[in-house]
Amino acid sequence: MALRHVLLAAGAFFMLYPLLWMVASSFKPESAIFTDLSIIPHHLNPENYINGWNALQVSFSRFYWNSFLIAILVVIGNVMTCSLTAYAFARLKFRGRNILFALMMMTLMLPYHVTLIPQYVLFLNIGWVDTILPLVVPKFMAVDAFFIFLMVQFFRGLPRELDEAAKIDGCGPWRIYWMIILPLSKPVLATAAIFSFLWTWNDFFGPLIYLNDIANYTVPLALRAFVDSTGTSAWGQLFAMSTLALAPIFFFFLFFQRLIIKGVAMSGLKG
Amino acid sequence: MTPWILGFLGFTLGPTLASLYLSFTKFDLLSSPTWVGLDNYRFMFTSDPRFLNALRVTFVYLILEVPLKLAFALAVATMMDKHIRGGDFYRALYYVPSLLGGSVAIAVLWRQLFQGDGVVNKLLFAIFGVQGPSWISTPETSLYTLVILAVWQFGSPMIIFLAGLRQIPQELYEAASIDGATKWKQFARVTLPLLAPVIFFNFVLQMIEAFKAFSPAFIISGGTGGPVDSTLFYTLYLYQEAFANFRMGYASALAWVLLIIIALFTSLSFLASKYWVFYEDER
């Protein structure tokens, strides 16, 4: 048992060493980064953070604002429309339900590369390229089939008697959705919200394609522009900004650890 | 419901069909698409060395990354399973790389770690006294730095394994040890067969992810897939064709070939699984 602990602890240290080293290096002067392998900075010098924040022609405040705006809108869109769609699939009877459900499940398998180019052409033609709209508007139309699937599974587990009781009391489908299903589904809604946020925050491909002007960049795009513009000359500042880019995800994990781990364990949601 | 139907038609079904159509055309965004029949597909398989290279790179990556990642995930999960004190804490620590690993910041870090004067070479020098090459700019090694990056993120399959391991009834192990089975025998005869559905699930999930890998290769190679195309993943090639060379028709054909490859490999895995995966309810 003791050996097991030693192995696990050593393994964890080995796994986390690169991250710890990066955080430590973000406080080191440039000259020390290539010689100092320690994970404890000698003093907490915030210089890299201050310089890095303003290193590009637009400051990181702007990139954080862009990233947060997109992520929040995506979370709202996904939770609202995916839960509505899932409610319809789980509870309402309508023509073609099974066929539509099967189609929805098929989109789970579809790699996004297939729809990528026509979508791009569409957004280019309506003049949405270089705005956040292509990244946000589709989410208000429940395009993330995975979350629909997750919610359908959850809604089916809720007792139907509740719906029926409400129906006898004169509630329509909207009120049942709003007053009964949603309040009972907080765990699954939270899971969808958390993963929406994490994925959007980390997303690189979407912003890479749709955002051109540096003022519209998200944090990951800005980091990439930073690497390209400084090459290998400003690692300290780069690490400082990388640390800040990872911080929201890390804090999310601290707060929602149970839900995140459960989400991964249940359904293989990618972190 | 209505938003989904609109979204489905507008952003999934419509584009899917449009992409199929575009794959038979030549289209540069400026002029309207012109029909070229099967030319894109013919060119791809007969006279496009970069396409074949991208396939090769993706498959080498997949064949190394997926089994290694699952092996680590299973090994660590088994070590953690036996109600060890602080298990949840270890689980969280091992999951952190998985959580953060897909982000650009980590790819940036990887670039530093594996460059000529990066941390990995510093450590190699300090411990073994050897001077390593610049791993990311040597064509023979660059792809392996990406494999390591992917394997490093074994946390999420590990969590799935842990959930699966906890489903295995403890009595089976007790019965096995009464019969004199060693730990290894127990692992091979009890754990592995009962865990087969979970292994299979993880395998399919990771395989599909590996086909779609993009950002790390993009960041580490500066968008080129270099050095000399050694990290030109399939998706990276598709991106270059579409958004750097504006060959939208050809890129659509590439996307459809990717779809077919993924569908093919997923169904092959399902077929093969009949021979090694048995579910509780079919016994």
Coordinates of C-alpha atoms in Angstrom, one line a residue:
Chain A
M1 CA 0.0 0.0 0.0
A2 CA 2.8 2.4 0.9
L3 CA 4.6 1.5 -2.4
R4 CA 1.4 2.3 -4.3
H5 CA 1.3 5.8 -2.7
V6 CA 4.9 6.5 -3.6
L7 CA 4.3 5.4 -7.2
L8 CA 1.1 7.4 -7.5
A9 CA 2.6 10.5 -6.0
A10 CA 5.8 10.3 -8.1
G11 CA 3.7 9.8 -11.2
A12 CA 1.5 12.7 -10.4
F13 CA 4.6 14.9 -9.8
F14 CA 6.1 13.8 -13.1
M15 CA 2.8 14.5 -14.9
L16 CA 2.3 18.0 -13.4
Y17 CA 5.9 19.0 -13.6
P18 CA 5.6 20.8 -17.0
L19 CA 2.6 22.8 -15.7
L20 CA 4.3 23.8 -12.5
W21 CA 7.4 24.7 -14.3
M22 CA 5.5 26.9 -16.7
V23 CA 3.8 28.7 -13.8
A24 CA 7.1 29.2 -12.0
S25 CA 8.8 30.4 -15.2
S26 CA 6.2 33.0 -15.7
F27 CA 7.7 34.8 -12.7
K28 CA 11.3 34.3 -13.7
P29 CA 13.4 36.8 -15.7
E30 CA 14.0 35.8 -19.4
S31 CA 17.6 34.7 -18.8
A32 CA 16.6 32.3 -16.0
I33 CA 14.0 30.4 -18.0
F34 CA 16.5 28.4 -19.9
T35 CA 18.8 27.6 -17.0
D36 CA 16.4 27.2 -14.1
L37 CA 14.5 23.9 -13.9
S38 CA 13.0 24.5 -10.5
I39 CA 9.3 24.8 -10.0
I40 CA 9.6 27.4 -7.2
P41 CA 10.3 30.9 -8.4
H42 CA 12.8 32.8 -6.3
H43 CA 10.6 35.8 -6.0
L44 CA 7.1 36.6 -7.3
N45 CA 8.0 39.2 -9.9
P46 CA 4.8 40.2 -11.8
E47 CA 6.8 42.0 -14.6
N48 CA 6.1 39.3 -17.2
Y49 CA 2.4 39.5 -16.5
I50 CA 2.3 43.3 -16.9
N51 CA 4.4 43.3 -20.1
G52 CA 2.7 40.3 -21.6
W53 CA -0.7 41.8 -21.0
N54 CA 0.1 44.6 -23.3
A55 CA 2.6 42.9 -25.6
L56 CA 0.4 42.8 -28.7
Q57 CA -1.1 45.9 -30.3
V58 CA -4.4 45.1 -28.6
S59 CA -4.3 44.3 -24.9
F60 CA -5.4 41.1 -23.4
S61 CA -8.3 42.8 -21.6
R62 CA -10.0 42.8 -25.0
F63 CA -9.2 39.2 -25.7
Y64 CA -10.6 38.1 -22.4
W65 CA -13.7 40.1 -23.0
N66 CA -14.2 38.5 -26.4
S67 CA -13.6 35.0 -25.0
F68 CA -16.0 35.5 -22.1
L69 CA -18.7 37.0 -24.3
I70 CA -18.6 34.1 -26.8
A71 CA -18.4 31.5 -24.0
I72 CA -21.3 33.0 -22.0
L73 CA -23.5 33.3 -25.1
V74 CA -22.7 29.7 -26.2
V75 CA -23.6 28.4 -22.7
I76 CA -26.9 30.3 -22.7
G77 CA -27.7 29.1 -26.3
N78 CA -26.8 25.5 -25.6
V79 CA -28.6 25.2 -22.3
M80 CA -31.8 26.9 -23.6
T81 CA -32.2 25.3 -26.9
C82 CA -30.8 21.8 -26.3
S83 CA -33.0 21.4 -23.2
L84 CA -36.1 22.5 -25.2
T85 CA -35.2 20.0 -28.0
A86 CA -34.5 17.3 -25.6
Y87 CA -37.8 17.9 -23.8
A88 CA -39.6 17.6 -27.1
F89 CA -37.9 14.3 -27.9
A90 CA -38.4 12.9 -24.4
R91 CA -41.9 13.9 -23.7
L92 CA -44.0 15.2 -26.6
K93 CA -45.6 13.1 -29.2
F94 CA -45.3 14.4 -32.8
R95 CA -45.1 13.0 -36.2
G96 CA -41.7 11.8 -37.4
R97 CA -40.3 11.9 -33.9
N98 CA -38.4 8.6 -34.3
I99 CA -36.9 9.5 -37.6
L100 CA -35.8 12.9 -36.4
F101 CA -34.3 11.4 -33.3
A102 CA -32.4 8.9 -35.4
L103 CA -31.1 11.8 -37.6
M104 CA -30.1 13.7 -34.5
M105 CA -28.1 10.7 -33.3
M106 CA -26.4 10.4 -36.7
T107 CA -25.1 14.0 -36.4
L108 CA -23.3 12.9 -33.3
M109 CA -21.0 10.8 -35.5
L110 CA -20.5 13.5 -38.1
P111 CA -17.0 15.1 -38.0
Y112 CA -17.4 18.9 -38.1
H113 CA -15.1 19.1 -41.1
V114 CA -17.9 17.9 -43.3
T115 CA -20.1 20.9 -42.6
L116 CA -17.2 23.3 -42.2
I117 CA -16.8 24.6 -45.7
P118 CA -20.5 25.2 -46.7
Q119 CA -21.0 26.9 -43.3
Y120 CA -18.1 29.1 -44.0
V121 CA -19.4 30.0 -47.4
L122 CA -22.8 30.7 -45.9
F123 CA -21.4 33.0 -43.2
L124 CA -19.1 34.7 -45.7
N125 CA -22.1 35.5 -48.0
I126 CA -24.2 37.0 -45.2
G127 CA -21.2 39.0 -44.1
W128 CA -20.8 37.4 -40.7
V129 CA -17.1 36.5 -41.1
D130 CA -14.9 38.4 -38.6
T131 CA -17.8 38.7 -36.1
I132 CA -18.6 36.4 -33.3
L133 CA -22.0 35.5 -34.8
P134 CA -20.8 32.3 -36.6
L135 CA -19.5 31.0 -33.3
V136 CA -22.6 31.9 -31.3
V137 CA -25.8 31.9 -33.5
P138 CA -25.7 28.2 -34.4
K139 CA -25.6 27.3 -30.7
F140 CA -29.0 29.0 -30.3
M141 CA -30.3 26.4 -32.7
A142 CA -29.3 23.4 -30.7
V143 CA -26.5 22.2 -33.0
D144 CA -24.6 20.3 -30.2
A145 CA -26.4 17.0 -30.6
F146 CA -24.4 15.6 -27.8
F147 CA -26.0 17.7 -25.1
I148 CA -29.5 16.9 -26.5
F149 CA -28.7 13.3 -26.2
L150 CA -27.4 13.7 -22.7
M151 CA -30.6 15.6 -21.7
V152 CA -33.0 13.2 -23.4
Q153 CA -31.4 10.4 -21.3
F154 CA -31.9 12.5 -18.1
F155 CA -35.4 13.6 -18.9
R156 CA -36.5 10.1 -19.6
G157 CA -35.5 9.2 -16.1
L158 CA -37.8 11.8 -14.5
P159 CA -41.1 10.3 -13.3
R160 CA -43.9 10.8 -15.9
E161 CA -46.5 11.0 -13.1
L162 CA -45.3 14.6 -12.4
D163 CA -46.1 15.7 -16.0
E164 CA -49.5 14.0 -15.8
A165 CA -50.4 15.5 -12.5
A166 CA -49.4 18.9 -13.9
K167 CA -51.4 18.3 -17.0
I168 CA -54.5 17.5 -15.0
D169 CA -53.9 20.8 -13.1
G170 CA -54.1 22.5 -16.5
C171 CA -50.5 23.0 -17.4
G172 CA -49.5 23.1 -21.0
P173 CA -46.3 21.7 -22.4
W174 CA -44.4 25.0 -22.0
R175 CA -45.3 25.2 -18.3
I176 CA -44.4 21.6 -17.7
Y177 CA -41.1 22.2 -19.3
W178 CA -40.5 25.4 -17.3
M179 CA -42.0 24.5 -13.9
I180 CA -41.3 20.8 -13.7
I181 CA -38.7 19.5 -16.0
L182 CA -36.1 22.3 -15.8
P183 CA -36.0 22.6 -12.0
L184 CA -35.6 18.8 -11.6
S185 CA -32.7 18.8 -14.2
K186 CA -30.2 21.0 -12.6
P187 CA -27.4 18.4 -12.6
V188 CA -27.6 17.7 -16.3
L189 CA -28.1 21.4 -17.2
A190 CA -25.1 22.3 -15.1
T191 CA -23.0 19.6 -16.8
A192 CA -24.0 20.9 -20.3
A193 CA -23.2 24.5 -19.2
I194 CA -19.8 23.6 -17.7
F195 CA -18.7 21.6 -20.7
S196 CA -20.0 24.2 -23.1
F197 CA -17.9 26.8 -21.3
L198 CA -14.8 24.7 -21.2
W199 CA -15.0 23.7 -24.9
T200 CA -15.7 27.2 -26.1
W201 CA -13.0 28.7 -23.9
N202 CA -10.5 26.3 -25.3
D203 CA -11.7 26.3 -28.9
F204 CA -9.1 27.2 -31.4
F205 CA -10.4 26.0 -34.7
G206 CA -13.6 28.0 -34.9
P207 CA -12.1 31.4 -33.9
L208 CA -9.1 30.7 -36.2
I209 CA -11.4 30.4 -39.2
Y210 CA -14.0 33.1 -38.4
L211 CA -12.0 35.9 -36.7
N212 CA -9.5 37.9 -38.6
D213 CA -9.1 41.2 -37.0
I214 CA -6.9 41.2 -34.0
A215 CA -9.4 43.2 -32.0
N216 CA -11.9 40.3 -32.3
Y217 CA -9.4 37.6 -31.2
T218 CA -10.1 35.2 -28.4
V219 CA -7.5 34.3 -25.8
P220 CA -6.2 31.2 -27.7
L221 CA -5.9 33.1 -30.9
A222 CA -4.1 35.9 -29.2
L223 CA -1.6 33.4 -27.7
R224 CA -0.9 32.0 -31.1
A225 CA -0.4 35.5 -32.5
F226 CA 2.0 36.1 -29.6
V227 CA 4.1 33.0 -30.4
D228 CA 4.2 34.0 -34.0
S229 CA 5.2 37.6 -33.4
T230 CA 7.8 37.0 -30.7
G231 CA 9.1 33.6 -31.8
T232 CA 11.3 32.4 -29.1
S233 CA 12.3 35.7 -27.6
A234 CA 9.7 36.3 -24.9
W235 CA 9.0 33.0 -23.1
G236 CA 8.5 34.6 -19.8
Q237 CA 5.7 36.8 -21.0
L238 CA 4.3 34.0 -23.1
F239 CA 4.1 31.7 -20.1
A240 CA 2.5 34.4 -18.0
M241 CA -0.3 34.8 -20.6
S242 CA -0.6 31.0 -21.0
T243 CA -0.9 30.7 -17.2
L244 CA -3.7 33.2 -17.3
A245 CA -5.4 31.5 -20.2
L246 CA -5.5 28.2 -18.3
A247 CA -6.6 29.8 -15.0
P248 CA -10.3 30.0 -15.7
I249 CA -10.4 26.4 -16.7
F250 CA -8.5 25.4 -13.6
F251 CA -10.8 27.3 -11.3
F252 CA -13.8 25.9 -13.0
F253 CA -12.4 22.5 -12.2
L254 CA -11.8 23.4 -8.6
F255 CA -15.4 24.5 -8.2
F256 CA -17.2 21.9 -10.3
Q257 CA -14.9 19.0 -9.8
R258 CA -17.6 16.5 -9.0
L259 CA -19.8 17.4 -11.9
I260 CA -16.9 17.4 -14.3
I261 CA -15.5 14.0 -13.2
K262 CA -19.0 12.6 -13.3
G263 CA -19.6 14.0 -16.7
V264 CA -16.4 12.3 -18.0
A265 CA -17.1 9.1 -16.2
M266 CA -20.7 8.8 -17.5
S267 CA -20.4 9.6 -21.1
G268 CA -16.8 10.2 -22.0
L269 CA -17.2 13.9 -22.4
K270 CA -13.8 15.2 -23.2
G271 CA -12.3 17.6 -20.7
Chain B
M1 CA -37.9 21.8 -31.2
T2 CA -38.3 24.3 -33.9
P3 CA -34.8 25.8 -33.3
W4 CA -33.3 22.4 -33.5
I5 CA -35.1 21.7 -36.9
L6 CA -33.9 25.0 -38.2
G7 CA -30.4 24.4 -36.9
F8 CA -30.4 20.9 -38.2
L9 CA -31.4 21.9 -41.7
G10 CA -29.4 25.1 -41.8
F11 CA -26.2 24.1 -40.1
T12 CA -26.0 20.3 -40.4
L13 CA -28.1 18.6 -43.1
G14 CA -27.9 21.5 -45.6
P15 CA -24.1 22.0 -45.3
T16 CA -23.6 18.2 -45.3
L17 CA -25.3 17.9 -48.7
A18 CA -23.7 21.1 -49.9
S19 CA -20.3 19.8 -49.0
L20 CA -21.0 16.6 -50.9
Y21 CA -21.9 18.6 -53.9
L22 CA -18.8 20.9 -53.5
S23 CA -16.6 17.8 -53.4
F24 CA -17.3 17.3 -57.0
T25 CA -16.5 20.8 -58.0
K26 CA -13.6 23.2 -58.3
F27 CA -14.4 26.2 -56.1
D28 CA -12.1 29.1 -55.0
L29 CA -14.8 31.2 -53.2
L30 CA -14.4 34.0 -55.8
S31 CA -16.1 32.4 -58.8
S32 CA -19.0 30.0 -58.5
P33 CA -18.2 26.3 -58.3
T34 CA -17.6 24.4 -61.5
W35 CA -18.5 20.7 -61.8
V36 CA -15.5 18.5 -62.3
G37 CA -17.0 15.1 -61.5
L38 CA -14.7 12.7 -59.7
D39 CA -11.5 14.7 -60.5
N40 CA -10.9 15.7 -56.9
Y41 CA -11.1 12.1 -55.6
R42 CA -9.0 10.8 -58.5
F43 CA -6.3 13.4 -57.9
M44 CA -6.3 12.7 -54.2
F45 CA -5.6 9.0 -54.5
T46 CA -3.3 9.0 -57.6
S47 CA -1.3 12.2 -57.7
D48 CA -1.3 14.0 -54.4
P49 CA 1.7 12.9 -52.3
R50 CA 0.8 15.4 -49.5
F51 CA -2.6 13.7 -49.0
L52 CA -1.0 10.3 -48.8
N53 CA 1.6 11.7 -46.4
A54 CA -1.2 13.3 -44.2
L55 CA -2.9 9.9 -44.1
R56 CA 0.3 8.2 -43.1
V57 CA 1.1 10.8 -40.4
T58 CA -2.4 10.5 -38.9
F59 CA -2.3 6.8 -38.8
V60 CA 1.2 6.6 -37.2
Y61 CA 0.0 9.1 -34.6
L62 CA -3.2 7.1 -34.0
I63 CA -1.5 3.7 -33.8
L64 CA 1.0 4.9 -31.3
E65 CA -1.1 7.3 -29.3
V66 CA -4.4 5.4 -28.7
P67 CA -2.9 2.1 -27.3
L68 CA -0.3 4.0 -25.2
K69 CA -2.9 6.3 -23.8
L70 CA -5.3 3.5 -22.9
A71 CA -2.5 1.4 -21.3
F72 CA -1.4 4.3 -19.1
A73 CA -5.0 5.1 -18.2
L74 CA -5.8 1.5 -17.3
A75 CA -2.5 1.0 -15.3
V76 CA -3.0 4.1 -13.2
A77 CA -6.7 3.4 -12.8
T78 CA -6.0 -0.1 -11.5
M79 CA -3.5 1.3 -9.1
M80 CA -6.0 3.8 -7.8
D81 CA -8.9 1.5 -7.6
K82 CA -8.4 -0.5 -4.5
H83 CA -10.0 2.1 -2.1
I84 CA -6.7 3.8 -1.7
R85 CA -6.6 6.7 0.7
G86 CA -6.7 10.0 -1.1
G87 CA -7.9 8.3 -4.3
D88 CA -10.1 11.2 -5.3
F89 CA -7.2 13.6 -4.8
Y90 CA -4.9 11.5 -7.1
R91 CA -7.7 11.2 -9.6
A92 CA -8.0 14.9 -9.8
L93 CA -4.3 15.4 -10.1
Y94 CA -4.0 12.9 -13.0
Y95 CA -7.0 14.4 -14.7
V96 CA -5.6 18.0 -14.8
P97 CA -3.4 17.4 -18.0
S98 CA -6.5 16.0 -19.7
L99 CA -8.5 19.0 -18.7
L100 CA -6.0 21.6 -19.9
G101 CA -4.1 19.7 -22.6
G102 CA -6.2 20.6 -25.6
S103 CA -5.6 24.3 -25.2
V104 CA -3.2 26.5 -27.1
A105 CA -1.3 27.4 -24.0
I106 CA -0.2 23.8 -23.5
A107 CA 0.9 23.5 -27.1
V108 CA 2.9 26.7 -26.6
L109 CA 4.5 25.1 -23.5
W110 CA 5.2 21.9 -25.4
R111 CA 7.1 23.9 -28.0
Q112 CA 9.4 25.2 -25.4
L113 CA 9.8 21.8 -23.6
F114 CA 10.9 20.0 -26.7
Q115 CA 13.0 22.6 -28.5
G116 CA 16.8 22.4 -28.7
D117 CA 17.5 24.3 -25.5
G118 CA 14.2 23.4 -23.9
V119 CA 13.5 21.7 -20.6
V120 CA 13.6 18.1 -21.8
N121 CA 17.1 18.5 -23.2
K122 CA 18.2 20.3 -20.0
L123 CA 16.9 17.4 -17.9
L124 CA 18.5 14.8 -20.2
F125 CA 21.8 16.6 -19.9
A126 CA 21.6 17.0 -16.2
I127 CA 20.7 13.3 -15.6
F128 CA 22.4 11.4 -18.4
G129 CA 24.9 13.9 -19.7
V130 CA 23.6 13.6 -23.3
Q131 CA 22.7 16.5 -25.5
G132 CA 19.4 15.8 -27.3
P133 CA 18.4 17.3 -30.6
S134 CA 15.7 19.9 -31.2
W135 CA 12.9 17.4 -31.0
I136 CA 10.2 19.6 -32.6
S137 CA 12.3 20.7 -35.6
T138 CA 13.8 17.3 -36.4
P139 CA 11.5 15.5 -38.9
E140 CA 12.3 12.1 -37.4
T141 CA 11.1 13.0 -33.9
S142 CA 8.6 15.9 -34.3
L143 CA 5.6 13.6 -34.6
Y144 CA 6.6 11.8 -31.4
T145 CA 6.5 15.0 -29.3
L146 CA 2.8 15.2 -30.4
V147 CA 2.3 11.6 -29.4
I148 CA 3.7 12.3 -26.0
L149 CA 1.5 15.3 -25.6
A150 CA -1.6 13.2 -26.4
V151 CA -0.5 10.3 -24.1
W152 CA 0.1 12.8 -21.3
Q153 CA -3.6 13.5 -21.4
F154 CA -4.7 10.0 -20.3
G155 CA -6.8 11.4 -17.5
S156 CA -10.2 11.2 -19.1
P157 CA -10.0 7.6 -20.2
M158 CA -8.6 6.8 -16.8
I159 CA -11.7 8.3 -15.1
I160 CA -13.9 6.2 -17.4
F161 CA -11.8 3.1 -16.4
L162 CA -12.2 3.9 -12.8
A163 CA -15.9 4.1 -13.1
G164 CA -15.9 0.7 -14.9
L165 CA -13.6 -0.9 -12.3
R166 CA -15.9 0.1 -9.5
Q167 CA -18.7 -1.8 -11.1
I168 CA -16.8 -5.1 -10.8
P169 CA -18.2 -7.0 -7.8
Q170 CA -15.6 -7.5 -5.1
E171 CA -16.8 -11.1 -4.5
L172 CA -15.2 -12.1 -7.8
Y173 CA -11.8 -11.1 -6.6
E174 CA -12.4 -12.8 -3.3
A175 CA -13.5 -16.0 -5.0
A176 CA -10.5 -15.9 -7.3
S177 CA -8.0 -15.4 -4.5
I178 CA -9.5 -18.3 -2.6
D179 CA -8.9 -20.4 -5.7
G180 CA -5.3 -19.3 -5.4
A181 CA -5.2 -16.9 -8.3
T182 CA -2.3 -14.4 -8.2
K183 CA -2.8 -10.7 -8.6
W184 CA -1.8 -10.9 -12.3
K185 CA -4.1 -13.8 -12.9
Q186 CA -6.9 -11.9 -11.3
F187 CA -6.2 -8.9 -13.5
A188 CA -6.1 -11.1 -16.6
R189 CA -9.0 -13.3 -15.8
V190 CA -11.4 -11.1 -13.9
T191 CA -10.6 -7.4 -14.5
L192 CA -9.8 -7.5 -18.2
P193 CA -12.8 -9.5 -19.4
L194 CA -15.3 -7.6 -17.3
L195 CA -13.8 -4.3 -18.3
A196 CA -13.9 -5.1 -22.0
P197 CA -16.9 -3.0 -22.8
V198 CA -15.3 0.0 -21.2
I199 CA -12.0 -0.6 -23.0
F200 CA -13.9 -0.8 -26.2
F201 CA -15.8 2.4 -25.5
N202 CA -12.6 4.3 -24.6
F203 CA -10.9 2.9 -27.7
V204 CA -13.6 4.1 -30.1
L205 CA -13.7 7.5 -28.4
Q206 CA -10.0 8.0 -28.5
M207 CA -9.7 6.8 -32.1
I208 CA -12.2 9.3 -33.3
E209 CA -10.5 12.0 -31.4
A210 CA -7.1 11.0 -32.9
F211 CA -8.5 11.4 -36.4
K212 CA -9.6 14.9 -35.6
A213 CA -6.4 16.1 -33.9
F214 CA -5.6 19.6 -35.0
S215 CA -4.5 22.4 -32.6
P216 CA -1.3 21.0 -31.1
A217 CA 0.2 20.2 -34.5
F218 CA -1.0 23.6 -35.8
I219 CA 0.6 25.5 -32.9
I220 CA 3.8 23.5 -32.6
S221 CA 4.6 23.6 -36.3
G222 CA 3.5 27.2 -36.7
G223 CA 0.6 26.1 -39.0
T224 CA 2.8 24.4 -41.6
G225 CA 2.6 20.8 -40.4
G226 CA 6.4 20.9 -40.7
P227 CA 9.3 20.2 -40.5
V228 CA 9.0 18.7 -44.0
D229 CA 5.3 17.8 -43.4
S230 CA 6.2 15.4 -40.6
T231 CA 3.3 16.6 -38.5
L232 CA 0.9 17.3 -41.3
F233 CA -2.2 15.8 -39.8
Y234 CA -5.1 15.1 -42.0
T235 CA -7.2 17.9 -40.5
L236 CA -4.2 20.3 -40.9
Y237 CA -3.9 19.5 -44.6
L238 CA -7.6 20.0 -45.0
Y239 CA -7.4 23.4 -43.3
Q240 CA -4.5 24.4 -45.5
E241 CA -6.2 23.4 -48.7
A242 CA -9.4 25.2 -47.7
F243 CA -8.2 28.4 -45.9
A244 CA -4.7 29.0 -47.2
N245 CA -5.0 27.7 -50.8
F246 CA -8.7 28.3 -51.1
R247 CA -9.3 25.0 -52.9
M248 CA -12.8 24.6 -51.3
G249 CA -13.9 21.9 -53.6
Y250 CA -10.9 19.8 -53.0
A251 CA -11.1 20.4 -49.2
S252 CA -14.7 19.3 -49.2
A253 CA -13.6 16.0 -50.9
L254 CA -11.0 15.6 -48.2
A255 CA -13.7 16.1 -45.6
W256 CA -15.9 13.4 -47.1
V257 CA -13.0 11.0 -47.3
L258 CA -12.3 11.7 -43.6
L259 CA -16.0 11.0 -42.8
I260 CA -15.8 7.7 -44.7
I261 CA -12.6 6.7 -43.0
I262 CA -14.0 7.5 -39.5
A263 CA -17.2 5.6 -40.3
L264 CA -15.3 2.7 -41.7
F265 CA -12.9 2.4 -38.8
T266 CA -15.7 2.8 -36.3
S267 CA -17.8 0.0 -37.9
L268 CA -14.7 -2.2 -38.2
S269 CA -14.1 -1.7 -34.5
F270 CA -17.7 -2.7 -33.7
L271 CA -17.5 -5.8 -35.9
A272 CA -14.2 -6.8 -34.3
S273 CA -15.6 -6.2 -30.8
K274 CA -18.0 -9.1 -31.2
Y275 CA -14.9 -11.4 -30.7
W276 CA -13.5 -9.9 -27.6
V277 CA -16.2 -7.7 -25.9
F278 CA -19.0 -9.5 -24.0
Y279 CA -21.6 -7.6 -22.2
E280 CA -23.1 -8.7 -18.9
D281 CA -26.5 -9.3 -20.2
E282 CA -25.5 -11.7 -23.0
R283 CA -23.9 -14.3 -20.7

